[in-house]
Amino acid sequence: MPESPERQLWRHVLYAVFFDLESASEHNFQNRVFAERWVGNYPSRDFRMVCDLAGLDPELVHAQFKKLQMADSFSTDEPAARTNMLCGVTD
């Protein structure tokens, strides 16, 4: 069964946050700061709602985002690997 357009929309919101967090460019600095603040130290009610609407586990997504925040750089440029990290898929 294909995903609903609404679920796809909310997943894209999370993908945007993910890409903002991984960006090291000065051009994207403001977006990264905003994304870091939105992710926060603990999943907020808004964060949980977006994850729920995206059909993803908020605790898992938050943990992955926090790992990304702590890393100086992301080790791969492959979109599939990025998506797997966001969704908690391991090889």
N, CA and C atoms as an extended XYZ file, in Angstrom:
273
Properties=species:S:1:pos:R:3:atomname:S:1:resname:S:1:resid:I:1 pbc="F F F"
N         0.835       -1.175        0.000 N   MET     1
C         0.000        0.000        0.000 CA  MET     1
C         0.883        1.243        0.000 C   MET     1
N         0.671        2.150       -0.947 N   PRO     2
C         1.512        3.347       -1.027 CA  PRO     2
C         1.246        4.288        0.148 C   PRO     2
N         2.282        5.054        0.458 N   GLU     3
C         2.144        6.025        1.545 CA  GLU     3
C         1.211        7.152        1.131 C   GLU     3
N         0.528        7.699        2.102 N   SER     4
C        -0.360        8.821        1.822 CA  SER     4
C         0.476       10.072        1.542 C   SER     4
N        -0.074       11.011        0.789 N   PRO     5
C         0.642       12.264        0.532 CA  PRO     5
C         0.957       13.024        1.821 C   PRO     5
N         0.089       12.911        2.805 N   GLU     6
C         0.327       13.602        4.080 CA  GLU     6
C         1.543       13.019        4.800 C   GLU     6
N         1.635       11.687        4.806 N   ARG     7
C         2.779       11.043        5.456 CA  ARG     7
C         4.075       11.413        4.727 C   ARG     7
N         4.026       11.435        3.405 N   GLN     8
C         5.194       11.829        2.621 CA  GLN     8
C         5.600       13.264        2.938 C   GLN     8
N         4.624       14.147        3.084 N   LEU     9
C         4.908       15.545        3.416 CA  LEU     9
C         5.660       15.645        4.744 C   LEU     9
N         5.170       14.958        5.781 N   TRP    10
C         5.814       15.049        7.091 CA  TRP    10
C         7.185       14.387        7.099 C   TRP    10
N         7.354       13.344        6.289 N   ARG    11
C         8.697       12.755        6.169 CA  ARG    11
C         9.661       13.740        5.518 C   ARG    11
N         9.180       14.486        4.560 N   HIS    12
C        10.034       15.498        3.925 CA  HIS    12
C        10.412       16.601        4.908 C   HIS    12
N         9.521       16.926        5.821 N   VAL    13
C         9.864       17.897        6.872 CA  VAL    13
C        11.040       17.361        7.684 C   VAL    13
N        10.969       16.090        8.066 N   LEU    14
C        12.070       15.497        8.828 CA  LEU    14
C        13.341       15.373        8.003 C   LEU    14
N        13.214       15.057        6.726 N   TYR    15
C        14.391       15.010        5.851 CA  TYR    15
C        15.055       16.386        5.779 C   TYR    15
N        14.255       17.439        5.711 N   ALA    16
C        14.814       18.802        5.665 CA  ALA    16
C        15.604       19.090        6.929 C   ALA    16
N        15.073       18.710        8.079 N   VAL    17
C        15.792       18.895        9.340 CA  VAL    17
C        17.086       18.083        9.321 C   VAL    17
N        16.993       16.860        8.853 N   PHE    18
C        18.163       15.984        8.756 CA  PHE    18
C        19.262       16.629        7.914 C   PHE    18
N        18.906       17.117        6.740 N   PHE    19
C        19.900       17.722        5.856 CA  PHE    19
C        20.444       19.024        6.433 C   PHE    19
N        19.614       19.782        7.135 N   ASP    20
C        20.105       20.993        7.793 CA  ASP    20
C        21.116       20.642        8.882 C   ASP    20
N        20.850       19.578        9.629 N   LEU    21
C        21.769       19.163       10.690 CA  LEU    21
C        23.106       18.682       10.148 C   LEU    21
N        23.089       18.045        9.002 N   GLU    22
C        24.340       17.501        8.473 CA  GLU    22
C        25.155       18.531        7.694 C   GLU    22
N        24.558       19.644        7.355 N   SER    23
C        25.250       20.645        6.560 CA  SER    23
C        26.313       21.362        7.392 C   SER    23
N        27.479       21.473        6.812 N   ALA    24
C        28.574       22.188        7.481 CA  ALA    24
C        28.874       23.517        6.800 C   ALA    24
N        28.100       23.859        5.780 N   SER    25
C        28.402       25.075        5.033 CA  SER    25
C        27.941       26.325        5.786 C   SER    25
N        28.656       27.407        5.598 N   GLU    26
C        28.276       28.680        6.207 CA  GLU    26
C        26.950       29.167        5.656 C   GLU    26
N        26.684       28.835        4.402 N   HIS    27
C        25.442       29.246        3.758 CA  HIS    27
C        24.223       28.694        4.501 C   HIS    27
N        24.371       27.521        5.081 N   ASN    28
C        23.261       26.845        5.745 CA  ASN    28
C        23.327       26.969        7.268 C   ASN    28
N        24.188       27.824        7.780 N   PHE    29
C        24.409       27.918        9.226 CA  PHE    29
C        23.126       28.217        9.986 C   PHE    29
N        22.348       29.180        9.543 N   GLN    30
C        21.113       29.551       10.240 CA  GLN    30
C        20.132       28.382       10.272 C   GLN    30
N        20.021       27.660        9.170 N   ASN    31
C        19.118       26.506        9.136 CA  ASN    31
C        19.579       25.425       10.105 C   ASN    31
N        20.892       25.239       10.190 N   ARG    32
C        21.415       24.235       11.122 CA  ARG    32
C        21.108       24.624       12.564 C   ARG    32
N        21.312       25.887       12.896 N   VAL    33
C        21.028       26.353       14.256 CA  VAL    33
C        19.545       26.163       14.579 C   VAL    33
N        18.683       26.533       13.645 N   PHE    34
C        17.250       26.368       13.849 CA  PHE    34
C        16.902       24.893       14.037 C   PHE    34
N        17.485       24.021       13.221 N   ALA    35
C        17.216       22.582       13.317 CA  ALA    35
C        17.693       22.032       14.660 C   ALA    35
N        18.875       22.451       15.109 N   GLU    36
C        19.396       21.985       16.396 CA  GLU    36
C        18.477       22.408       17.540 C   GLU    36
N        17.982       23.625       17.465 N   ARG    37
C        17.059       24.100       18.507 CA  ARG    37
C        15.747       23.333       18.473 C   ARG    37
N        15.251       23.033       17.284 N   TRP    38
C        13.988       22.321       17.167 CA  TRP    38
C        14.117       20.886       17.681 C   TRP    38
N        15.244       20.247       17.396 N   VAL    39
C        15.472       18.885       17.875 CA  VAL    39
C        15.597       18.896       19.398 C   VAL    39
N        16.350       19.846       19.927 N   GLY    40
C        16.484       19.985       21.375 CA  GLY    40
C        17.147       18.803       22.050 C   GLY    40
N        17.182       18.850       23.383 N   ASN    41
C        17.782       17.769       24.164 CA  ASN    41
C        16.832       16.594       24.335 C   ASN    41
N        15.544       16.875       24.284 N   TYR    42
C        14.518       15.853       24.430 CA  TYR    42
C        13.452       16.090       23.365 C   TYR    42
N        12.797       15.034       22.906 N   PRO    43
C        11.756       15.222       21.889 CA  PRO    43
C        10.593       16.051       22.452 C   PRO    43
N        10.333       17.174       21.832 N   SER    44
C         9.227       18.033       22.266 CA  SER    44
C         7.899       17.471       21.774 C   SER    44
N         6.825       18.069       22.220 N   ARG    45
C         5.506       17.651       21.757 CA  ARG    45
C         5.389       17.839       20.252 C   ARG    45
N         5.892       18.960       19.724 N   ASP    46
C         5.853       19.201       18.279 CA  ASP    46
C         6.696       18.177       17.524 C   ASP    46
N         7.877       17.879       18.056 N   PHE    47
C         8.755       16.895       17.429 CA  PHE    47
C         8.046       15.539       17.354 C   PHE    47
N         7.432       15.146       18.456 N   ARG    48
C         6.717       13.867       18.502 CA  ARG    48
C         5.555       13.848       17.501 C   ARG    48
N         4.841       14.956       17.411 N   MET    49
C         3.705       15.029       16.503 CA  MET    49
C         4.161       14.869       15.054 C   MET    49
N         5.237       15.560       14.672 N   VAL    50
C         5.742       15.470       13.301 CA  VAL    50
C         6.179       14.041       13.001 C   VAL    50
N         6.884       13.416       13.936 N   CYS    51
C         7.317       12.030       13.728 CA  CYS    51
C         6.110       11.097       13.605 C   CYS    51
N         5.133       11.282       14.464 N   ASP    52
C         3.929       10.442       14.394 CA  ASP    52
C         3.229       10.614       13.051 C   ASP    52
N         3.097       11.851       12.593 N   LEU    53
C         2.454       12.099       11.302 CA  LEU    53
C         3.265       11.523       10.146 C   LEU    53
N         4.588       11.419       10.340 N   ALA    54
C         5.464       10.836        9.319 CA  ALA    54
C         5.486        9.305        9.411 C   ALA    54
N         4.877        8.756       10.452 N   GLY    55
C         4.872        7.315       10.622 CA  GLY    55
C         6.187        6.765       11.148 C   GLY    55
N         6.944        7.597       11.876 N   LEU    56
C         8.247        7.194       12.405 CA  LEU    56
C         8.241        7.291       13.926 C   LEU    56
N         9.082        6.492       14.545 N   ASP    57
C         9.193        6.491       16.002 CA  ASP    57
C         9.943        7.740       16.469 C   ASP    57
N         9.302        8.606       17.266 N   PRO    58
C         9.955        9.852       17.695 CA  PRO    58
C        11.249        9.635       18.483 C   PRO    58
N        11.274        8.619       19.336 N   GLU    59
C        12.480        8.359       20.135 CA  GLU    59
C        13.643        7.944       19.245 C   GLU    59
N        13.370        7.099       18.284 N   LEU    60
C        14.406        6.639       17.362 CA  LEU    60
C        14.923        7.791       16.496 C   LEU    60
N        14.021        8.571       15.932 N   VAL    61
C        14.426        9.705       15.087 CA  VAL    61
C        15.221       10.705       15.910 C   VAL    61
N        14.756       11.000       17.125 N   HIS    62
C        15.468       11.958       17.975 CA  HIS    62
C        16.879       11.473       18.279 C   HIS    62
N        17.011       10.192       18.599 N   ALA    63
C        18.342        9.640       18.886 CA  ALA    63
C        19.258        9.770       17.671 C   ALA    63
N        18.734        9.513       16.486 N   GLN    64
C        19.544        9.636       15.269 CA  GLN    64
C        19.930       11.091       15.018 C   GLN    64
N        19.007       12.001       15.229 N   PHE    65
C        19.317       13.426       15.049 CA  PHE    65
C        20.379       13.876       16.052 C   PHE    65
N        20.282       13.410       17.288 N   LYS    66
C        21.278       13.784       18.286 CA  LYS    66
C        22.655       13.241       17.910 C   LYS    66
N        22.706       12.017       17.378 N   LYS    67
C        23.988       11.469       16.910 CA  LYS    67
C        24.572       12.354       15.818 C   LYS    67
N        23.713       12.786       14.929 N   LEU    68
C        24.160       13.632       13.829 CA  LEU    68
C        24.672       14.967       14.352 C   LEU    68
N        24.004       15.526       15.342 N   GLN    69
C        24.452       16.786       15.931 CA  GLN    69
C        25.821       16.635       16.574 C   GLN    69
N        26.066       15.486       17.186 N   MET    70
C        27.327       15.275       17.891 CA  MET    70
C        28.484       14.996       16.937 C   MET    70
N        28.182       14.498       15.754 N   ALA    71
C        29.232       14.178       14.785 CA  ALA    71
C        29.708       15.452       14.099 C   ALA    71
N        30.978       15.539       13.863 N   ASP    72
C        31.531       16.692       13.147 CA  ASP    72
C        31.164       16.653       11.677 C   ASP    72
N        31.071       15.442       11.129 N   SER    73
C        30.696       15.297        9.728 CA  SER    73
C        30.018       13.957        9.540 C   SER    73
N        29.237       13.859        8.496 N   PHE    74
C        28.546       12.618        8.187 CA  PHE    74
C        29.429       11.830        7.243 C   PHE    74
N        29.492       10.538        7.446 N   SER    75
C        30.497        9.727        6.768 CA  SER    75
C        30.139        9.320        5.345 C   SER    75
N        28.927        9.586        4.882 N   THR    76
C        28.568        9.168        3.535 CA  THR    76
C        27.736       10.226        2.853 C   THR    76
N        27.833       10.278        1.554 N   ASP    77
C        27.017       11.198        0.774 CA  ASP    77
C        25.906       10.457        0.048 C   ASP    77
N        25.747        9.169        0.328 N   GLU    78
C        24.735        8.384       -0.361 CA  GLU    78
C        23.357        8.668        0.228 C   GLU    78
N        22.406        9.128       -0.595 N   PRO    79
C        21.061        9.421       -0.088 CA  PRO    79
C        20.397        8.228        0.581 C   PRO    79
N        20.601        7.020        0.062 N   ALA    80
C        19.979        5.840        0.665 CA  ALA    80
C        20.496        5.623        2.083 C   ALA    80
N        21.789        5.826        2.292 N   ALA    81
C        22.361        5.658        3.626 CA  ALA    81
C        21.820        6.717        4.577 C   ALA    81
N        21.630        7.932        4.081 N   ARG    82
C        21.054        8.994        4.909 CA  ARG    82
C        19.629        8.641        5.322 C   ARG    82
N        18.851        8.174        4.386 N   THR    83
C        17.469        7.807        4.673 CA  THR    83
C        17.441        6.653        5.665 C   THR    83
N        18.306        5.660        5.483 N   ASN    84
C        18.356        4.541        6.406 CA  ASN    84
C        18.726        4.992        7.807 C   ASN    84
N        19.649        5.944        7.928 N   MET    85
C        20.026        6.441        9.230 CA  MET    85
C        18.831        7.117        9.888 C   MET    85
N        18.123        7.937        9.145 N   LEU    86
C        16.977        8.650        9.686 CA  LEU    86
C        15.922        7.672       10.188 C   LEU    86
N        15.683        6.633        9.441 N   CYS    87
C        14.621        5.673        9.771 CA  CYS    87
C        15.099        4.571       10.703 C   CYS    87
N        16.398        4.579       11.057 N   GLY    88
C        16.919        3.581       11.969 CA  GLY    88
C        17.189        2.239       11.358 C   GLY    88
N        17.369        2.192       10.044 N   VAL    89
C        17.637        0.933        9.359 CA  VAL    89
C        19.139        0.670        9.383 C   VAL    89
N        19.508       -0.534        9.771 N   THR    90
C        20.935       -0.902        9.759 CA  THR    90
C        21.147       -2.019        8.774 C   THR    90
N        22.350       -2.079        8.251 N   ASP    91
C        22.696       -3.149        7.294 CA  ASP    91
C        22.973       -4.448        7.967 C   ASP    91
